[in-house]
PDB file of C-alpha atoms in Angstrom:
ATOM      1  CA  MET A   1      68.056  26.750 150.486  1.00 71.00           C
ATOM      2  CA  LEU A   2      69.785  22.965 150.566  1.00 74.00           C
ATOM      3  CA  ASN A   3      73.621  23.379 150.085  1.00 83.00           C
ATOM      4  CA  TYR A   4      74.543  20.646 148.133  1.00 82.00           C
ATOM      5  CA  PHE A   5      77.934  20.909 147.879  1.00 85.00           C
ATOM      6  CA  LYS A   6      78.305  21.082 151.425  1.00 90.00           C
ATOM      7  CA  ILE A   7      76.128  17.761 151.563  1.00 91.00           C
ATOM      8  CA  ALA A   8      78.091  15.505 149.431  1.00 92.00           C
ATOM      9  CA  ALA A   9      81.282  16.732 150.943  1.00 92.00           C
ATOM     10  CA  ASN A  10      79.479  15.281 154.684  1.00 95.00           C
ATOM     11  CA  ILE A  11      78.870  12.083 152.371  1.00 95.00           C
ATOM     12  CA  VAL A  12      82.661  11.611 151.411  1.00 94.00           C
ATOM     13  CA  ALA A  13      84.079  12.588 154.466  1.00 95.00           C
ATOM     14  CA  ARG A  14      81.844  10.277 157.258  1.00 96.00           C
ATOM     15  CA  PHE A  15      82.350   7.288 154.082  1.00 94.00           C
ATOM     16  CA  LEU A  16      86.063   7.862 154.275  1.00 95.00           C
ATOM     17  CA  LYS A  17      85.402   7.434 158.533  1.00 92.00           C
ATOM     18  CA  ALA A  18      83.662   4.624 158.037  1.00 94.00           C
ATOM     19  CA  VAL A  19      86.443   2.867 155.847  1.00 95.00           C
ATOM     20  CA  TYR A  20      88.901   4.304 158.301  1.00 94.00           C
ATOM     21  CA  ASP A  21      87.092   2.664 161.825  1.00 89.00           C
ATOM     22  CA  LEU A  22      86.505  -0.593 159.773  1.00 94.00           C
ATOM     23  CA  ILE A  23      90.301  -0.593 158.320  1.00 96.00           C
ATOM     24  CA  SER A  24      91.132   0.397 162.414  1.00 92.00           C
ATOM     25  CA  PHE A  25      88.959  -1.844 164.244  1.00 89.00           C
ATOM     26  CA  GLY A  26      89.705  -5.284 162.040  1.00 95.00           C
ATOM     27  CA  VAL A  27      93.807  -4.537 162.491  1.00 95.00           C
ATOM     28  CA  TYR A  28      92.983  -4.163 166.215  1.00 93.00           C
ATOM     29  CA  ILE A  29      91.088  -7.299 166.345  1.00 93.00           C
ATOM     30  CA  ILE A  30      93.646  -9.401 163.949  1.00 97.00           C
ATOM     31  CA  GLN A  31      96.996  -8.164 166.569  1.00 97.00           C
ATOM     32  CA  LEU A  32      94.811  -8.907 169.681  1.00 96.00           C
ATOM     33  CA  THR A  33      94.112 -12.435 168.423  1.00 97.00           C
ATOM     34  CA  ILE A  34      97.619 -13.278 167.683  1.00 98.00           C
ATOM     35  CA  ARG A  35      98.860 -11.884 171.408  1.00 98.00           C
ATOM     36  CA  ASP A  36      95.680 -13.883 172.954  1.00 98.00           C
ATOM     37  CA  LEU A  37      96.697 -17.265 170.696  1.00 98.00           C
ATOM     38  CA  ILE A  38     100.497 -16.837 171.254  1.00 98.00           C
ATOM     39  CA  SER A  39     100.174 -16.378 175.449  1.00 98.00           C
ATOM     40  CA  THR A  40      96.869 -18.955 175.109  1.00 98.00           C
ATOM     41  CA  VAL A  41      99.678 -21.616 173.894  1.00 98.00           C
ATOM     42  CA  THR A  42     102.580 -20.377 176.356  1.00 98.00           C
ATOM     43  CA  ASN A  43     100.783 -20.771 179.445  1.00 98.00           C
ATOM     44  CA  PRO A  44     100.742 -24.852 179.717  1.00 97.00           C
ATOM     45  CA  PHE A  45     104.663 -24.496 179.215  1.00 98.00           C
ATOM     46  CA  LEU A  46     105.280 -21.926 181.820  1.00 98.00           C
ATOM     47  CA  ARG A  47     105.009 -21.988 185.567  1.00 97.00           C
ATOM     48  CA  ASN A  48     101.817 -21.112 187.500  1.00 98.00           C
ATOM     49  CA  ARG A  49     102.037 -18.044 189.829  1.00 98.00           C
ATOM     50  CA  PRO A  50     102.481 -19.445 193.463  1.00 97.00           C
ATOM     51  CA  VAL A  51      99.558 -19.172 195.840  1.00 96.00           C
ATOM     52  CA  GLY A  52     100.227 -15.799 197.639  1.00 94.00           C
ATOM     53  CA  ASN A  53     101.917 -14.870 194.659  1.00 96.00           C
ATOM     54  CA  VAL A  54      98.873 -14.609 192.247  1.00 98.00           C
ATOM     55  CA  ILE A  55      99.064 -10.792 192.147  1.00 98.00           C
ATOM     56  CA  PRO A  56     102.204  -9.058 191.637  1.00 96.00           C
ATOM     57  CA  ARG A  57     104.166  -7.742 194.728  1.00 95.00           C
ATOM     58  CA  GLY A  58     103.753  -4.159 194.491  1.00 95.00           C
ATOM     59  CA  TYR A  59     100.150  -4.566 193.225  1.00 97.00           C
ATOM     60  CA  PRO A  60      97.022  -4.382 195.152  1.00 97.00           C
ATOM     61  CA  GLY A  61      95.910  -7.225 196.348  1.00 97.00           C
ATOM     62  CA  HIS A  62      99.074  -9.156 196.698  1.00 97.00           C
ATOM     63  CA  GLY A  63      99.338 -11.700 199.320  1.00 96.00           C
ATOM     64  CA  GLY A  64      95.613 -11.755 199.280  1.00 96.00           C
ATOM     65  CA  VAL A  65      96.221  -7.963 201.268  1.00 97.00           C
ATOM     66  CA  TRP A  66      93.811  -5.479 199.795  1.00 98.00           C
ATOM     67  CA  PRO A  67      93.613  -1.925 199.889  1.00 98.00           C
ATOM     68  CA  GLU A  68      90.822  -0.549 202.726  1.00 97.00           C
ATOM     69  CA  TYR A  69      86.910  -1.451 201.668  1.00 98.00           C
ATOM     70  CA  THR A  70      84.828   2.090 201.632  1.00 97.00           C
ATOM     71  CA  ALA A  71      81.286   1.453 200.712  1.00 95.00           C
ATOM     72  CA  PRO A  72      80.318   4.000 198.001  1.00 95.00           C
ATOM     73  CA  LYS A  73      77.760   6.469 199.001  1.00 93.00           C
ATOM     74  CA  ARG A  74      74.397   6.348 197.359  1.00 87.00           C
ATOM     75  CA  GLY A  75      73.398   9.444 195.484  1.00 86.00           C
ATOM     76  CA  GLU A  76      77.371  10.201 195.259  1.00 94.00           C
ATOM     77  CA  ASP A  77      79.812   7.959 194.151  1.00 96.00           C
ATOM     78  CA  SER A  78      79.148   6.626 190.419  1.00 96.00           C
ATOM     79  CA  ARG A  79      78.820   2.582 190.430  1.00 96.00           C
ATOM     80  CA  SER A  80      77.772   0.211 187.385  1.00 95.00           C
ATOM     81  CA  PRO A  81      75.881  -3.141 187.046  1.00 94.00           C
ATOM     82  CA  CYS A  82      79.313  -5.203 187.321  1.00 95.00           C
ATOM     83  CA  PRO A  83      80.478  -6.255 190.748  1.00 96.00           C
ATOM     84  CA  GLY A  84      83.968  -6.533 188.766  1.00 97.00           C
ATOM     85  CA  LEU A  85      84.651  -3.260 188.470  1.00 97.00           C
ATOM     86  CA  ASN A  86      81.871  -1.937 191.490  1.00 98.00           C
ATOM     87  CA  ALA A  87      84.789  -4.221 193.916  1.00 98.00           C
ATOM     88  CA  LEU A  88      87.712  -1.995 192.394  1.00 98.00           C
ATOM     89  CA  ALA A  89      86.174   1.269 193.209  1.00 98.00           C
ATOM     90  CA  ASN A  90      85.151   0.105 196.612  1.00 98.00           C
ATOM     91  CA  HIS A  91      88.831  -1.216 197.596  1.00 99.00           C
ATOM     92  CA  GLY A  92      89.818   2.646 195.898  1.00 98.00           C
ATOM     93  CA  ILE A  93      91.846   0.622 192.932  1.00 98.00           C
ATOM     94  CA  LEU A  94      89.257   2.441 190.776  1.00 98.00           C
ATOM     95  CA  PRO A  95      88.895   6.214 191.746  1.00 97.00           C
ATOM     96  CA  ASN A  96      86.064   5.513 195.042  1.00 97.00           C
ATOM     97  CA  ASN A  97      83.688   7.841 193.454  1.00 97.00           C
ATOM     98  CA  GLY A  98      83.865   5.769 190.424  1.00 97.00           C
ATOM     99  CA  LYS A  99      84.029   8.999 188.223  1.00 96.00           C
ATOM    100  CA  ARG A 100      86.249   9.970 185.386  1.00 95.00           C
ATOM    101  CA  ILE A 101      88.201   6.491 185.174  1.00 96.00           C
ATOM    102  CA  THR A 102      90.357   6.254 181.231  1.00 95.00           C
ATOM    103  CA  TYR A 103      90.503   3.107 179.712  1.00 94.00           C
ATOM    104  CA  ALA A 104      93.629   2.617 180.469  1.00 95.00           C
ATOM    105  CA  GLN A 105      92.864   2.577 184.083  1.00 96.00           C
ATOM    106  CA  LEU A 106      90.434   0.150 183.242  1.00 96.00           C
ATOM    107  CA  SER A 107      92.241  -2.415 181.477  1.00 97.00           C
ATOM    108  CA  HIS A 108      95.326  -2.231 184.101  1.00 98.00           C
ATOM    109  CA  ALA A 109      93.003  -2.660 187.020  1.00 98.00           C
ATOM    110  CA  ILE A 110      91.331  -5.532 185.849  1.00 98.00           C
ATOM    111  CA  GLN A 111      94.359  -7.215 184.632  1.00 98.00           C
ATOM    112  CA  TYR A 112      96.108  -7.156 187.709  1.00 98.00           C
ATOM    113  CA  ALA A 113      93.708  -7.981 190.463  1.00 98.00           C
ATOM    114  CA  TYR A 114      91.868 -10.363 188.441  1.00 99.00           C
ATOM    115  CA  ASN A 115      95.234 -12.282 186.463  1.00 99.00           C
ATOM    116  CA  LEU A 116      93.832 -11.222 183.369  1.00 99.00           C
ATOM    117  CA  ALA A 117      96.286 -11.195 180.216  1.00 98.00           C
ATOM    118  CA  PRO A 118      96.785  -8.120 178.638  1.00 98.00           C
ATOM    119  CA  THR A 119      94.574  -9.343 175.461  1.00 98.00           C
ATOM    120  CA  LEU A 120      91.199 -10.259 177.543  1.00 98.00           C
ATOM    121  CA  ALA A 121      91.709  -7.208 179.740  1.00 98.00           C
ATOM    122  CA  SER A 122      91.837  -5.165 176.196  1.00 96.00           C
ATOM    123  CA  GLN A 123      88.548  -6.933 175.113  1.00 94.00           C
ATOM    124  CA  LEU A 124      86.522  -6.369 178.290  1.00 94.00           C
ATOM    125  CA  THR A 125      87.809  -2.762 178.257  1.00 94.00           C
ATOM    126  CA  SER A 126      86.289  -2.317 174.686  1.00 89.00           C
ATOM    127  CA  ALA A 127      82.968  -3.153 175.766  1.00 82.00           C
ATOM    128  CA  ALA A 128      83.064   0.128 177.895  1.00 84.00           C
ATOM    129  CA  LYS A 129      84.773   2.309 174.880  1.00 84.00           C
ATOM    130  CA  GLN A 130      81.154   1.713 172.875  1.00 80.00           C
ATOM    131  CA  LEU A 131      80.092   4.430 175.536  1.00 80.00           C
ATOM    132  CA  ASP A 132      82.929   6.859 174.786  1.00 79.00           C
ATOM    133  CA  GLN A 133      81.653  10.486 173.636  1.00 77.00           C
ATOM    134  CA  GLY A 134      85.112  11.639 172.492  1.00 80.00           C
ATOM    135  CA  ARG A 135      86.239  12.161 176.302  1.00 87.00           C
ATOM    136  CA  GLY A 136      88.814   9.523 176.824  1.00 90.00           C
ATOM    137  CA  TRP A 137      86.958   8.686 180.106  1.00 93.00           C
ATOM    138  CA  ILE A 138      83.904   7.402 181.812  1.00 93.00           C
ATOM    139  CA  ASP A 139      81.631   7.470 184.854  1.00 95.00           C
ATOM    140  CA  LEU A 140      81.274   3.696 186.005  1.00 95.00           C
ATOM    141  CA  HIS A 141      77.280   4.997 186.057  1.00 94.00           C
ATOM    142  CA  ASP A 142      77.499   5.362 182.328  1.00 92.00           C
ATOM    143  CA  LEU A 143      77.668   1.190 181.900  1.00 91.00           C
ATOM    144  CA  ASN A 144      74.142   1.264 183.180  1.00 89.00           C
ATOM    145  CA  VAL A 145      72.694   0.453 179.668  1.00 83.00           C
ATOM    146  CA  LEU A 146      71.129  -2.235 178.395  1.00 75.00           C
ATOM    147  CA  ASN A 147      73.647  -5.073 176.431  1.00 76.00           C
ATOM    148  CA  VAL A 148      76.750  -3.038 177.577  1.00 78.00           C
ATOM    149  CA  VAL A 149      77.742  -5.213 180.645  1.00 78.00           C
ATOM    150  CA  GLN A 150      74.065  -5.010 181.967  1.00 84.00           C
ATOM    151  CA  HIS A 151      71.907  -7.802 180.343  1.00 88.00           C
ATOM    152  CA  ASP A 152      68.817  -9.119 180.768  1.00 91.00           C
ATOM    153  CA  ALA A 153      68.549 -12.568 183.294  1.00 92.00           C
ATOM    154  CA  SER A 154      71.011 -11.095 185.080  1.00 93.00           C
ATOM    155  CA  PHE A 155      72.195 -13.496 188.130  1.00 94.00           C
ATOM    156  CA  THR A 156      72.437  -9.992 190.557  1.00 94.00           C
ATOM    157  CA  ARG A 157      70.038  -7.588 189.190  1.00 94.00           C
ATOM    158  CA  PRO A 158      66.359  -7.748 187.958  1.00 93.00           C
ATOM    159  CA  ASP A 159      65.581  -6.697 184.059  1.00 91.00           C
ATOM    160  CA  ILE A 160      66.394  -3.304 183.443  1.00 91.00           C
ATOM    161  CA  ALA A 161      62.477  -3.167 182.668  1.00 90.00           C
ATOM    162  CA  PHE A 162      62.237  -3.351 185.932  1.00 92.00           C
ATOM    163  CA  CYS A 163      65.123  -1.865 187.672  1.00 90.00           C
ATOM    164  CA  PRO A 164      66.334   1.444 185.647  1.00 89.00           C
ATOM    165  CA  ASP A 165      69.066   1.532 188.355  1.00 90.00           C
ATOM    166  CA  GLN A 166      71.112  -1.087 187.744  1.00 91.00           C
ATOM    167  CA  SER A 167      73.964  -0.331 190.099  1.00 92.00           C
ATOM    168  CA  ILE A 168      72.292  -1.866 193.382  1.00 93.00           C
ATOM    169  CA  PRO A 169      72.755  -5.833 194.047  1.00 95.00           C
ATOM    170  CA  HIS A 170      69.708  -7.463 194.355  1.00 95.00           C
ATOM    171  CA  THR A 171      70.889  -9.498 197.072  1.00 96.00           C
ATOM    172  CA  ASP A 172      67.992 -12.034 197.189  1.00 95.00           C
ATOM    173  CA  LEU A 173      69.065 -12.696 193.446  1.00 95.00           C
ATOM    174  CA  ILE A 174      72.404 -13.357 194.456  1.00 97.00           C
ATOM    175  CA  ASN A 175      71.838 -15.616 197.710  1.00 97.00           C
ATOM    176  CA  ARG A 176      69.390 -17.469 194.820  1.00 96.00           C
ATOM    177  CA  LEU A 177      72.241 -18.147 193.069  1.00 97.00           C
ATOM    178  CA  LEU A 178      74.691 -18.921 195.346  1.00 98.00           C
ATOM    179  CA  ASP A 179      72.111 -21.333 197.018  1.00 96.00           C
ATOM    180  CA  HIS A 180      72.642 -23.324 193.602  1.00 96.00           C
ATOM    181  CA  ALA A 181      75.694 -25.032 194.382  1.00 97.00           C
ATOM    182  CA  SER A 182      75.455 -28.552 193.999  1.00 94.00           C
ATOM    183  CA  ASP A 183      77.946 -29.387 196.700  1.00 95.00           C
ATOM    184  CA  GLY A 184      76.912 -26.258 199.443  1.00 95.00           C
ATOM    185  CA  LYS A 185      80.340 -24.922 198.564  1.00 97.00           C
ATOM    186  CA  HIS A 186      81.301 -23.817 194.684  1.00 98.00           C
ATOM    187  CA  LEU A 187      78.789 -23.418 191.990  1.00 98.00           C
ATOM    188  CA  SER A 188      80.077 -25.889 189.484  1.00 98.00           C
ATOM    189  CA  LEU A 189      80.047 -25.350 185.590  1.00 98.00           C
ATOM    190  CA  THR A 190      76.427 -27.101 185.703  1.00 98.00           C
ATOM    191  CA  ASP A 191      75.247 -24.957 188.168  1.00 98.00           C
ATOM    192  CA  PHE A 192      75.812 -21.981 186.159  1.00 98.00           C
ATOM    193  CA  SER A 193      74.211 -23.289 183.212  1.00 98.00           C
ATOM    194  CA  TYR A 194      71.303 -24.669 185.199  1.00 97.00           C
ATOM    195  CA  TYR A 195      70.705 -21.226 187.088  1.00 96.00           C
ATOM    196  CA  SER A 196      71.223 -19.303 183.538  1.00 97.00           C
ATOM    197  CA  GLY A 197      68.646 -21.306 182.146  1.00 96.00           C
ATOM    198  CA  LEU A 198      66.182 -20.719 184.911  1.00 96.00           C
ATOM    199  CA  ARG A 199      66.426 -16.887 184.898  1.00 96.00           C
ATOM    200  CA  ARG A 200      66.605 -16.755 181.454  1.00 95.00           C
ATOM    201  CA  VAL A 201      62.857 -18.732 181.031  1.00 95.00           C
ATOM    202  CA  GLU A 202      61.486 -16.627 184.021  1.00 94.00           C
ATOM    203  CA  CYS A 203      63.111 -13.286 182.840  1.00 93.00           C
ATOM    204  CA  LYS A 204      61.400 -14.299 179.399  1.00 93.00           C
ATOM    205  CA  ARG A 205      57.896 -15.183 180.749  1.00 92.00           C
ATOM    206  CA  SER A 206      57.890 -11.684 182.631  1.00 91.00           C
ATOM    207  CA  ASN A 207      59.704  -9.027 180.734  1.00 91.00           C
ATOM    208  CA  GLY A 208      57.605  -7.783 178.004  1.00 90.00           C
ATOM    209  CA  GLN A 209      60.979  -6.193 176.654  1.00 90.00           C
ATOM    210  CA  TYR A 210      63.409  -9.336 177.508  1.00 88.00           C
ATOM    211  CA  THR A 211      66.215  -8.796 174.423  1.00 87.00           C
ATOM    212  CA  LEU A 212      68.087 -11.641 174.862  1.00 87.00           C
ATOM    213  CA  SER A 213      65.881 -14.406 172.901  1.00 83.00           C
ATOM    214  CA  GLY A 214      67.151 -13.724 169.655  1.00 78.00           C
ATOM    215  CA  SER A 215      70.623 -12.806 170.224  1.00 82.00           C
ATOM    216  CA  PHE A 216      73.862 -15.322 170.825  1.00 89.00           C
ATOM    217  CA  ILE A 217      76.250 -12.277 171.390  1.00 87.00           C
ATOM    218  CA  HIS A 218      74.048 -10.894 174.233  1.00 87.00           C
ATOM    219  CA  LYS A 219      73.455 -14.381 175.799  1.00 92.00           C
ATOM    220  CA  MET A 220      77.351 -15.148 175.110  1.00 93.00           C
ATOM    221  CA  ILE A 221      77.613 -12.002 178.001  1.00 90.00           C
ATOM    222  CA  GLY A 222      75.795 -13.768 180.007  1.00 92.00           C
ATOM    223  CA  SER A 223      77.911 -16.997 180.098  1.00 96.00           C
ATOM    224  CA  GLY A 224      81.066 -15.036 179.577  1.00 95.00           C
ATOM    225  CA  THR A 225      80.253 -13.849 183.116  1.00 95.00           C
ATOM    226  CA  SER A 226      79.375 -17.380 184.449  1.00 97.00           C
ATOM    227  CA  ALA A 227      82.556 -18.384 182.871  1.00 98.00           C
ATOM    228  CA  LEU A 228      84.700 -15.441 184.612  1.00 97.00           C
ATOM    229  CA  MET A 229      82.980 -16.244 187.801  1.00 97.00           C
ATOM    230  CA  TYR A 230      84.498 -20.315 187.784  1.00 98.00           C
ATOM    231  CA  SER A 231      87.654 -19.121 186.621  1.00 98.00           C
ATOM    232  CA  ILE A 232      88.473 -16.436 188.852  1.00 98.00           C
ATOM    233  CA  PHE A 233      86.513 -17.535 192.121  1.00 98.00           C
ATOM    234  CA  GLY A 234      86.432 -21.478 191.579  1.00 97.00           C
ATOM    235  CA  GLY A 235      82.772 -20.767 191.991  1.00 97.00           C
ATOM    236  CA  ASP A 236      83.713 -20.153 195.924  1.00 98.00           C
ATOM    237  CA  ILE A 237      80.256 -19.304 197.241  1.00 98.00           C
ATOM    238  CA  GLU A 238      81.491 -17.115 200.215  1.00 98.00           C
ATOM    239  CA  ALA A 239      83.972 -15.472 197.914  1.00 98.00           C
ATOM    240  CA  LEU A 240      81.261 -14.821 195.673  1.00 98.00           C
ATOM    241  CA  ARG A 241      78.670 -13.610 198.403  1.00 98.00           C
ATOM    242  CA  ALA A 242      81.373 -11.070 199.773  1.00 98.00           C
ATOM    243  CA  TRP A 243      81.787 -10.056 195.825  1.00 98.00           C
ATOM    244  CA  LEU A 244      78.257  -9.979 194.831  1.00 98.00           C
ATOM    245  CA  VAL A 245      76.695  -8.464 197.702  1.00 98.00           C
ATOM    246  CA  ASP A 246      79.178  -6.432 199.244  1.00 97.00           C
ATOM    247  CA  GLU A 247      81.227  -5.757 196.208  1.00 98.00           C
ATOM    248  CA  ARG A 248      84.483  -6.490 197.920  1.00 98.00           C
ATOM    249  CA  PHE A 249      87.113  -9.234 198.143  1.00 98.00           C
ATOM    250  CA  MET A 250      87.212 -10.865 201.236  1.00 97.00           C
ATOM    251  CA  ASP A 251      90.168 -11.091 203.164  1.00 95.00           C
ATOM    252  CA  GLY A 252      93.423 -13.299 201.755  1.00 96.00           C
ATOM    253  CA  TRP A 253      91.487 -13.925 198.937  1.00 98.00           C
ATOM    254  CA  GLU A 254      93.257 -13.731 195.372  1.00 98.00           C
ATOM    255  CA  PRO A 255      92.451 -15.204 191.958  1.00 98.00           C
ATOM    256  CA  LYS A 256      92.134 -19.080 191.342  1.00 98.00           C
ATOM    257  CA  ASN A 257      93.888 -18.607 187.917  1.00 98.00           C
ATOM    258  CA  ARG A 258      97.700 -18.555 188.297  1.00 98.00           C
ATOM    259  CA  GLU A 259      98.209 -18.472 184.491  1.00 98.00           C
ATOM    260  CA  ALA A 260     101.842 -17.255 184.234  1.00 98.00           C
ATOM    261  CA  LEU A 261     100.629 -15.142 181.586  1.00 98.00           C
ATOM    262  CA  GLY A 262      97.251 -14.567 182.785  1.00 98.00           C
ATOM    263  CA  HIS A 263      93.970 -15.706 181.981  1.00 99.00           C
ATOM    264  CA  THR A 264      93.647 -15.440 178.285  1.00 98.00           C
ATOM    265  CA  ILE A 265      90.525 -14.471 175.758  1.00 98.00           C
ATOM    266  CA  ALA A 266      90.551 -18.187 174.033  1.00 98.00           C
ATOM    267  CA  GLN A 267      90.418 -19.747 177.879  1.00 98.00           C
ATOM    268  CA  ALA A 268      87.408 -17.438 178.955  1.00 98.00           C
ATOM    269  CA  LEU A 269      85.487 -17.817 175.656  1.00 98.00           C
ATOM    270  CA  THR A 270      86.153 -22.074 175.161  1.00 98.00           C
ATOM    271  CA  THR A 271      85.002 -21.952 178.988  1.00 98.00           C
ATOM    272  CA  SER A 272      81.633 -19.347 178.207  1.00 98.00           C
ATOM    273  CA  LEU A 273      80.687 -21.686 175.431  1.00 98.00           C
ATOM    274  CA  ALA A 274      80.833 -24.433 177.418  1.00 98.00           C
ATOM    275  CA  VAL A 275      78.836 -23.112 179.168  1.00 98.00           C
ATOM    276  CA  GLU A 276      76.396 -21.635 176.900  1.00 97.00           C
ATOM    277  CA  PHE A 277      75.676 -24.733 174.825  1.00 97.00           C
ATOM    278  CA  SER A 278      74.624 -26.377 178.114  1.00 97.00           C
ATOM    279  CA  ILE A 279      72.072 -24.363 179.182  1.00 97.00           C
ATOM    280  CA  ASP A 280      68.700 -26.052 178.476  1.00 96.00           C
ATOM    281  CA  GLU A 281      65.619 -23.523 178.877  1.00 94.00           C
ATOM    282  CA  LYS A 282      63.617 -26.655 178.564  1.00 93.00           C
ATOM    283  CA  GLN A 283      65.349 -28.450 181.805  1.00 95.00           C
ATOM    284  CA  ALA A 284      63.398 -29.852 184.393  1.00 93.00           C
ATOM    285  CA  LEU A 285      63.314 -27.431 187.605  1.00 92.00           C
ATOM    286  CA  ARG A 286      65.447 -28.832 190.439  1.00 91.00           C
ATOM    287  CA  GLU A 287      63.284 -29.806 193.534  1.00 88.00           C
ATOM    288  CA  GLY A 288      62.207 -26.733 195.610  1.00 87.00           C
ATOM    289  CA  ASP A 289      62.551 -24.306 192.627  1.00 86.00           C
ATOM    290  CA  VAL A 290      60.300 -21.921 191.122  1.00 87.00           C
ATOM    291  CA  PHE A 291      60.186 -19.339 188.648  1.00 84.00           C
ATOM    292  CA  TYR A 292      60.615 -15.762 190.444  1.00 77.00           C
ATOM    293  CA  HIS A 293      58.319 -13.003 189.205  1.00 70.00           C
ATOM    294  CA  GLU A 294      59.845  -9.949 188.770  1.00 58.00           C
TER     295      GLU A 294
END
């Protein structure tokens, strides 16, 4: 027989938890926004970090000197669909095995390695927290799920419908992206927008489980990736090739974004929106381009 008192108590408890979670999330968003706006407004009045000192002294990557690169052991080490996190693990900035990484470790590592404002690092880390099971940590492979970090029409991986293991870079796709640099050396925002449009059309045609069509938020995940590759790497195709294919940092590389307080959410969002609203899925293909069938 059903215990109606217990059912009622559970309803009340779940309702109160939902209210608490909503209030906590609202407070988090408000304080994050205020802090980010302060950093965004203050950055232009501060001197940029000097070349060679974008990453502070004492932190991995200072002066372009990175810890030794160790390729992951397939079947043993945990890796994600995100080259930015995988590179940090491959250089030992995050645990090399990619396992039991706390959210504080994650946020701290991406903040300093990529010169991000603490607010942007916190926002990016919050995506991983969606998968938290009350443990307080994740394995990188936990991010191998649709529309958290990984998304359809990716530049570096086939859609998850065709490639369930999203932890391994797809070299052909990456080289194809880099070949779209208009000047042969750097991917511009126009190049990123064009290639995004190309990938979306071909993935929509070939993937019966394509998820981006009706979701602006998920489209912005892809455009946000483009924005960060442009801002952090300056679109440099050789630095990007090492980062995307081998998931490592080139010797001597440091972030191109040199803001004193780090790259902020507002800055990243502005660039992401510029990329997204420049995407035209009905565009004419560039000479030599054809649609890739996964």
